[in-house]
XYZ file of C-alpha atoms in Angstrom:
486
model
C 0.000 0.000 0.000
C 1.279 3.471 -0.889
C 0.164 6.869 -2.132
C 0.327 8.283 -5.640
C 3.772 9.693 -6.518
C 5.453 7.803 -3.672
C 8.757 6.165 -4.567
C 8.994 2.443 -3.962
C 12.049 0.395 -3.153
C 11.512 -3.364 -3.124
C 14.356 -5.770 -2.502
C 13.819 -9.292 -3.852
C 15.834 -12.234 -2.538
C 15.509 -15.333 -4.700
C 15.366 -18.191 -2.230
C 13.224 -20.493 -4.374
C 14.361 -24.102 -4.095
C 13.147 -27.637 -4.784
C 13.976 -26.952 -7.604
C 15.860 -23.681 -7.941
C 14.371 -21.220 -10.430
C 15.010 -17.746 -11.681
C 12.405 -15.107 -10.912
C 11.380 -11.480 -11.402
C 8.539 -9.213 -10.245
C 6.272 -7.201 -12.526
C 4.333 -4.231 -11.152
C 1.173 -4.709 -13.149
C -0.242 -1.560 -14.744
C 2.381 0.939 -13.592
C 3.727 2.993 -16.481
C 7.374 3.074 -15.338
C 7.838 6.269 -17.367
C 11.057 7.266 -15.644
C 12.278 3.706 -15.062
C 11.349 1.396 -17.980
C 14.084 -1.025 -16.915
C 12.188 -1.842 -13.688
C 9.096 -3.272 -15.406
C 10.206 -6.721 -14.284
C 10.089 -9.004 -17.330
C 13.071 -11.336 -17.822
C 14.555 -11.352 -21.330
C 12.982 -7.938 -21.926
C 14.220 -5.411 -19.342
C 16.453 -7.646 -17.243
C 17.865 -11.124 -16.880
C 16.090 -13.332 -14.316
C 17.099 -12.881 -10.701
C 19.363 -15.884 -10.233
C 18.870 -18.373 -7.387
C 20.385 -17.062 -4.135
C 20.849 -13.614 -5.699
C 19.092 -10.375 -4.763
C 17.786 -7.438 -6.768
C 16.220 -4.100 -5.805
C 13.441 -2.473 -7.813
C 13.109 1.308 -7.403
C 10.305 3.216 -9.104
C 7.604 5.830 -8.670
C 3.938 4.992 -8.190
C 2.920 6.949 -11.282
C -0.762 5.921 -11.151
C -3.230 5.266 -8.343
C -5.923 2.716 -7.681
C -5.975 -1.083 -7.523
C -3.543 -3.565 -9.042
C -1.225 -6.439 -8.230
C 2.380 -7.551 -8.543
C 3.409 -10.972 -9.785
C 6.301 -13.045 -11.037
C 6.843 -12.860 -14.795
C 9.105 -15.921 -15.037
C 7.313 -18.665 -16.978
C 3.933 -19.342 -15.259
C 5.557 -19.095 -11.833
C 2.957 -16.703 -10.382
C 0.319 -19.441 -10.718
C 2.151 -21.206 -7.890
C 1.388 -18.250 -5.601
C 4.034 -15.618 -6.306
C 1.670 -12.620 -6.487
C -0.078 -10.122 -4.246
C -2.268 -6.998 -4.260
C -0.863 -3.524 -4.907
C -2.938 -0.590 -3.624
C -1.985 3.020 -4.387
C -4.147 5.689 -2.772
C -5.136 8.854 -4.619
C -8.092 11.187 -5.211
C -11.613 9.752 -5.071
C -13.861 10.120 -8.090
C -16.768 8.662 -6.073
C -17.301 9.251 -2.332
C -17.488 6.248 -0.011
C -17.289 5.496 3.710
C -15.302 2.273 4.081
C -12.435 0.779 2.052
C -12.680 -3.017 2.371
C -9.347 -3.386 0.595
C -8.272 -5.859 -2.086
C -10.394 -8.866 -3.023
C -8.280 -11.321 -4.986
C -10.188 -13.704 -7.247
C -8.140 -16.640 -8.508
C -8.656 -20.015 -10.076
C -6.561 -22.634 -8.325
C -4.719 -25.774 -9.450
C -3.643 -28.550 -7.108
C -0.917 -29.566 -9.566
C 2.411 -27.697 -9.360
C 2.604 -24.928 -11.954
C 5.637 -26.347 -13.776
C 3.969 -29.723 -14.154
C 1.053 -27.937 -15.834
C 3.481 -26.102 -18.110
C 4.970 -29.498 -19.039
C 1.475 -30.718 -19.864
C 0.621 -27.615 -21.911
C 3.894 -27.794 -23.864
C 3.796 -31.551 -24.446
C 3.052 -33.065 -27.870
C -0.686 -33.577 -28.461
C -1.492 -31.633 -25.280
C -5.034 -31.412 -23.947
C -6.858 -28.576 -22.189
C -6.155 -28.064 -18.487
C -8.907 -27.374 -15.960
C -8.584 -25.585 -12.632
C -9.493 -27.499 -9.458
C -11.037 -24.709 -7.406
C -11.874 -20.998 -7.297
C -10.749 -18.751 -4.437
C -11.662 -15.403 -2.878
C -8.677 -13.960 -1.015
C -7.053 -17.381 -1.109
C -9.913 -19.330 0.484
C -12.696 -21.693 -0.555
C -13.960 -25.023 0.686
C -13.054 -28.166 -1.226
C -14.087 -31.808 -1.129
C -10.841 -33.763 -0.861
C -12.617 -37.018 -1.668
C -12.785 -35.961 -5.308
C -10.760 -38.224 -7.615
C -7.264 -37.314 -8.815
C -6.414 -35.230 -5.734
C -2.797 -35.794 -4.728
C -0.660 -34.411 -1.930
C -1.980 -32.719 1.199
C -5.636 -31.703 1.083
C -7.923 -30.351 3.806
C -11.656 -30.528 3.186
C -13.779 -27.517 4.153
C -10.755 -25.365 4.954
C -12.879 -22.244 5.372
C -14.040 -19.118 3.579
C -13.042 -15.467 3.581
C -15.287 -13.212 5.656
C -16.097 -9.497 5.338
C -17.981 -6.933 7.422
C -20.539 -4.429 6.124
C -21.605 -1.433 8.185
C -25.333 -0.816 7.868
C -26.157 2.187 5.702
C -22.502 2.831 4.784
C -20.915 2.707 1.336
C -18.008 0.295 0.846
C -15.236 0.232 -1.729
C -14.273 -3.232 -2.965
C -11.061 -3.579 -4.987
C -11.585 -6.608 -7.238
C -8.544 -8.269 -8.842
C -8.496 -11.309 -11.121
C -5.129 -12.791 -10.167
C -5.813 -16.178 -11.715
C -4.184 -18.250 -14.428
C -6.962 -18.788 -16.967
C -10.520 -18.218 -15.826
C -12.836 -15.314 -16.531
C -14.621 -14.334 -13.306
C -18.234 -13.165 -12.836
C -18.478 -11.373 -9.472
C -21.771 -10.715 -7.638
C -23.083 -9.959 -4.152
C -26.472 -11.369 -3.215
C -29.219 -8.742 -2.746
C -26.891 -5.847 -3.614
C -26.051 -3.781 -6.663
C -22.594 -2.371 -7.356
C -21.433 0.964 -8.731
C -18.333 0.688 -10.902
C -15.868 3.528 -10.257
C -12.659 2.326 -11.941
C -11.435 -0.247 -14.451
C -7.775 -1.162 -14.012
C -5.983 2.080 -13.036
C -8.541 4.299 -14.836
C -11.408 5.974 -12.901
C -14.659 5.878 -14.881
C -17.962 7.695 -14.826
C -19.924 5.692 -12.209
C -22.455 3.165 -13.491
C -24.496 0.473 -11.766
C -24.296 -3.255 -12.402
C -25.321 -6.565 -10.829
C -22.276 -8.432 -12.108
C -18.628 -7.531 -12.741
C -16.714 -9.433 -15.422
C -12.961 -9.754 -14.942
C -10.483 -11.432 -17.250
C -7.082 -12.436 -15.906
C -5.090 -9.346 -14.903
C -8.094 -7.004 -14.870
C -9.227 -4.988 -11.889
C -12.501 -3.231 -11.153
C -13.245 -1.004 -8.162
C -16.881 -0.938 -7.072
C -18.938 0.887 -4.465
C -21.571 -1.117 -2.585
C -24.103 0.417 -0.219
C -24.986 -1.775 2.746
C -28.780 -1.652 2.370
C -29.479 -4.788 4.415
C -30.657 -5.162 8.010
C -28.130 -5.131 10.885
C -28.656 -8.895 11.351
C -28.168 -9.850 7.709
C -25.567 -12.202 6.284
C -25.153 -12.585 2.511
C -22.919 -14.373 0.066
C -20.230 -12.742 -1.993
C -19.770 -14.908 -5.084
C -17.282 -15.240 -7.889
C -17.963 -17.768 -10.630
C -15.577 -18.972 -13.274
C -17.628 -18.466 -16.412
C -19.261 -21.685 -17.639
C -18.894 -20.431 -21.210
C -15.492 -18.762 -21.070
C -13.380 -20.675 -18.506
C -12.174 -24.225 -17.924
C -12.963 -25.201 -14.347
C -13.916 -28.317 -12.419
C -15.273 -26.359 -9.430
C -16.133 -22.872 -10.679
C -17.991 -21.357 -7.728
C -16.216 -19.333 -5.017
C -17.967 -17.994 -1.921
C -17.151 -15.529 0.836
C -19.449 -14.411 3.651
C -20.488 -10.817 4.293
C -21.806 -10.128 7.790
C -23.685 -7.045 8.949
C -22.902 -5.671 12.451
C -25.412 -7.778 14.427
C -25.266 -10.912 12.269
C -24.366 -14.283 13.748
C -20.886 -14.788 12.294
C -20.979 -18.511 13.022
C -24.025 -18.935 10.799
C -24.001 -19.617 7.079
C -25.674 -17.055 4.816
C -28.904 -18.261 3.215
C -29.137 -15.591 0.503
C -29.948 -16.330 -3.136
C -27.543 -15.804 -6.022
C -27.996 -12.904 -8.442
C -28.803 -14.075 -11.993
C -26.565 -12.753 -14.764
C -25.845 -13.171 -18.457
C -22.942 -15.514 -19.218
C -23.259 -15.359 -23.002
C -20.491 -12.918 -23.987
C -16.826 -13.561 -23.184
C -16.105 -9.848 -23.029
C -16.116 -6.760 -20.845
C -18.955 -4.269 -20.381
C -19.961 -2.352 -23.475
C -17.458 0.379 -24.357
C -20.260 2.936 -24.513
C -20.795 2.344 -20.777
C -17.190 2.557 -19.594
C -16.327 6.238 -20.003
C -13.173 7.547 -18.280
C -13.862 10.063 -15.497
C -10.908 12.221 -16.465
C -10.509 13.145 -20.121
C -6.954 13.239 -21.507
C -5.967 14.291 -24.988
C -8.316 12.751 -27.544
C -6.639 9.935 -29.505
C -5.655 10.907 -33.028
C -8.172 9.848 -35.657
C -5.225 9.232 -38.003
C -2.338 7.768 -35.959
C 1.212 7.874 -37.233
C 1.209 4.109 -37.880
C -1.227 1.195 -37.894
C -0.238 -2.432 -37.316
C -2.538 -5.436 -37.748
C -1.859 -8.483 -35.555
C -3.625 -11.793 -36.163
C -3.869 -14.413 -33.419
C -3.818 -18.038 -34.560
C -2.907 -21.445 -33.179
C -0.944 -24.320 -34.697
C 0.935 -27.505 -33.962
C 4.642 -27.466 -34.773
C 6.604 -30.360 -36.268
C 6.810 -31.956 -32.808
C 3.013 -31.712 -32.408
C 3.370 -29.067 -29.685
C 0.522 -26.547 -29.699
C 1.752 -22.955 -30.081
C -0.077 -19.635 -30.096
C 1.074 -17.195 -32.739
C 0.806 -13.466 -33.368
C 1.264 -12.793 -37.079
C 2.462 -16.373 -37.551
C 5.229 -16.112 -34.963
C 5.336 -17.683 -31.491
C 7.435 -15.898 -28.845
C 10.401 -17.443 -27.067
C 12.573 -15.577 -24.584
C 16.352 -15.473 -24.370
C 16.957 -15.035 -20.650
C 20.595 -14.067 -21.225
C 19.964 -11.206 -23.650
C 17.265 -8.655 -22.631
C 15.791 -6.696 -25.529
C 15.874 -3.323 -23.757
C 19.541 -3.630 -22.855
C 20.333 -4.492 -26.469
C 18.226 -1.579 -27.738
C 20.005 0.831 -25.377
C 23.217 -0.015 -27.216
C 21.632 0.772 -30.577
C 20.538 -2.704 -31.676
C 17.442 -2.777 -33.873
C 17.741 -6.264 -35.365
C 16.588 -9.233 -33.290
C 15.848 -12.948 -33.727
C 12.400 -13.573 -35.202
C 11.175 -15.515 -32.148
C 11.645 -12.428 -29.949
C 8.666 -10.901 -31.779
C 9.996 -7.333 -31.618
C 7.876 -4.696 -33.359
C 10.096 -1.669 -33.893
C 7.838 1.375 -34.286
C 10.753 3.714 -34.854
C 10.037 7.446 -34.751
C 6.242 7.038 -34.830
C 4.543 9.120 -32.150
C 1.194 7.297 -32.129
C 0.474 3.622 -32.722
C -2.787 1.832 -33.499
C -3.036 -1.955 -33.207
C -5.844 -3.876 -34.881
C -5.823 -7.278 -33.185
C -7.890 -10.082 -34.693
C -8.591 -13.423 -33.021
C -9.110 -16.374 -35.359
C -9.509 -18.932 -32.546
C -12.516 -19.850 -30.401
C -10.929 -18.821 -27.098
C -10.963 -15.473 -25.320
C -7.788 -13.512 -24.549
C -7.266 -10.836 -21.867
C -4.759 -8.704 -23.788
C -2.371 -6.757 -21.551
C 0.103 -4.055 -22.541
C 2.916 -2.960 -20.267
C 3.889 0.707 -19.995
C 0.525 2.138 -21.119
C -3.147 2.629 -20.465
C -4.208 2.180 -24.068
C -7.282 3.682 -25.703
C -9.837 0.990 -26.563
C -11.378 2.248 -29.805
C -13.458 -0.814 -30.648
C -14.042 -4.418 -29.640
C -16.402 -7.155 -30.689
C -17.009 -10.013 -33.070
C -16.533 -9.780 -36.799
C -14.309 -7.394 -38.729
C -13.817 -3.850 -37.470
C -15.960 -1.472 -39.538
C -13.873 1.597 -38.657
C -16.271 2.908 -35.995
C -14.656 4.316 -32.846
C -16.765 4.090 -29.696
C -16.920 7.423 -27.841
C -14.111 8.904 -29.974
C -13.666 12.020 -27.820
C -13.027 10.010 -24.648
C -12.741 6.245 -25.255
C -12.186 3.659 -22.561
C -8.572 3.388 -21.347
C -7.106 0.474 -19.459
C -4.158 -1.929 -19.496
C -6.074 -5.202 -20.055
C -8.936 -5.607 -22.550
C -10.851 -8.792 -23.271
C -10.623 -10.036 -26.845
C -13.664 -12.199 -27.497
C -13.474 -15.660 -29.100
C -13.453 -15.703 -32.887
C -13.199 -18.295 -35.620
C -11.157 -18.995 -38.727
C -13.857 -17.419 -40.910
C -15.234 -14.796 -38.527
C -12.525 -13.331 -36.275
C -13.217 -11.137 -33.286
C -11.266 -7.904 -32.794
C -10.013 -5.201 -30.505
C -8.614 -1.906 -31.771
C -6.319 -0.113 -29.358
C -4.132 2.964 -29.631
C -1.299 4.563 -27.687
C 0.668 7.769 -27.814
C 4.333 6.791 -28.056
C 5.311 8.903 -25.050
C 7.063 6.200 -23.025
C 10.299 5.061 -24.729
C 11.074 1.460 -23.898
C 10.354 -2.141 -24.800
C 6.846 -3.061 -23.677
C 5.318 -6.550 -23.670
C 1.879 -6.967 -25.233
C 0.454 -10.391 -24.490
C -2.442 -12.565 -23.489
C -2.609 -12.846 -19.693
C -3.853 -16.431 -19.661
C -0.789 -18.162 -18.238
C -0.995 -21.198 -20.517
C -1.484 -19.109 -23.677
C 1.505 -16.989 -22.692
C 3.604 -20.095 -22.057
C 2.731 -21.203 -25.589
C 3.976 -17.940 -27.110
C 1.051 -15.470 -27.333
C 3.276 -12.410 -26.886
C 4.992 -9.584 -28.772
C 7.406 -6.809 -27.770
C 6.516 -3.218 -28.627
C 9.720 -1.227 -29.158
C 8.775 2.406 -28.621
C 11.002 5.276 -29.748
C 14.318 3.386 -29.998
C 16.007 6.710 -30.810
C 15.179 7.870 -27.275
C 16.008 4.547 -25.635
C 19.663 5.051 -26.571
C 19.662 8.358 -24.685
C 18.594 6.766 -21.383
C 21.143 6.019 -18.697
C 20.232 2.479 -17.685
C 21.597 1.604 -14.219
C 24.468 -0.863 -14.101
C 22.458 -3.099 -11.755
C 20.404 -4.188 -14.777
C 23.494 -5.623 -16.446
C 24.447 -7.176 -13.116
C 21.303 -9.345 -13.324
C 22.818 -10.786 -16.508
C 26.251 -11.275 -14.951
C 24.588 -13.238 -12.131
C 22.312 -15.169 -14.497
C 25.150 -16.017 -16.879
C 27.140 -17.426 -13.971
C 24.172 -19.524 -12.861
C 23.089 -20.739 -16.311
C 26.664 -21.631 -17.306
C 26.825 -24.186 -14.503
C 23.164 -25.241 -14.226
C 20.627 -26.489 -16.757
C 17.789 -23.968 -17.140
C 14.697 -25.936 -18.092
C 13.011 -23.344 -20.325
C 10.361 -25.514 -21.940
C 7.883 -22.692 -22.640
C 8.080 -19.080 -23.818
C 9.903 -18.173 -20.611
C 7.588 -15.362 -19.544
């Protein structure tokens, strides 16, 4: 927890063992305008933090609101290396009580690297989560088949307190691996006040949809009786997620409620038809920045497809190229020395001197993708099924955020999102699907922004030290990079 414009210093000690692994931490959604080297992606801004080594991130909290930090080394965060990140700033909607972060996460009983092995194996099959959690808790029936290791049935639920008649801010975060979450509170409506780090004009809803990596802040008025107890629910979408046990519960107790009792409230019905966010006409930013250019300096089309390679391993591709990281050679450090030519599998898009960039992303596969860009809150000009017809939704003040859901498409009828940025943050910025297994299979590109200005930056020597440490480790140990690496 911090306040807007505070400077952060976070020292990371890599003490992961059984087996040893590299690691890094990404500060999801922060722009890192003054410190693009501290974005925390190995093979992009740094080498991995080697086992038994330490590294200190130092950056400014350049936005405020709700987010999270997580490892960006393979799918490591799925094993639990993540947490909430709250930055306090001005309120665009008044409220009485801040209930703090509410982490929603699908959960797998299998170790993350074993799942990566399964995903990257020849003729792989789909993987399904075992449970769904609210702030790390949910009951589970350990008598279910295929449950290995330690398991405790009915381990307990998260609990929250409402104050009668007061308004409460809930900071919702989808910190999962794959599943799209539908969040509701029985007998209550919610007022959305922010999506990701962007405050929005308040609007009411009965359900909040969150793809992996997305955040939504809502205000809830405690309209119940002092003795009431109700369920907070988060469901992994039956249409859009792959889950064996999709329903997560947490209890909300009013001041005079019996906290040893179980709520008996009824679930709120909702529409689970569309694997997408709220309509763009509804999500209008509260603060209006410069209007995005109707004719940007450059336009790039990116098509998402899937294929099996010669070894029958399933790979995701962006413009027919699947990403693979080189842990020993970060793109940003190369670019700072003037390099502009990179191996094809690094998927580097060099946008040169262009000062505004529009991406038209088309999805030719029947799976949804929460598309996340580092270093920017991008304008979302359009999203939906079918080809983009050129219409921009709310062109004077379109939705901005750092993760946008790209709906499922098909080989003959792709879905699309159209996003745009002002190239005002020189650096190398990942743009990728935030589903861990899609990312492992290569659904990722690097956006190289203003390379002419990257060479003018004085990158701290500690960034190169991560590579000295990693080179020493990888020269004497086998690094089992079986996926994209990030």
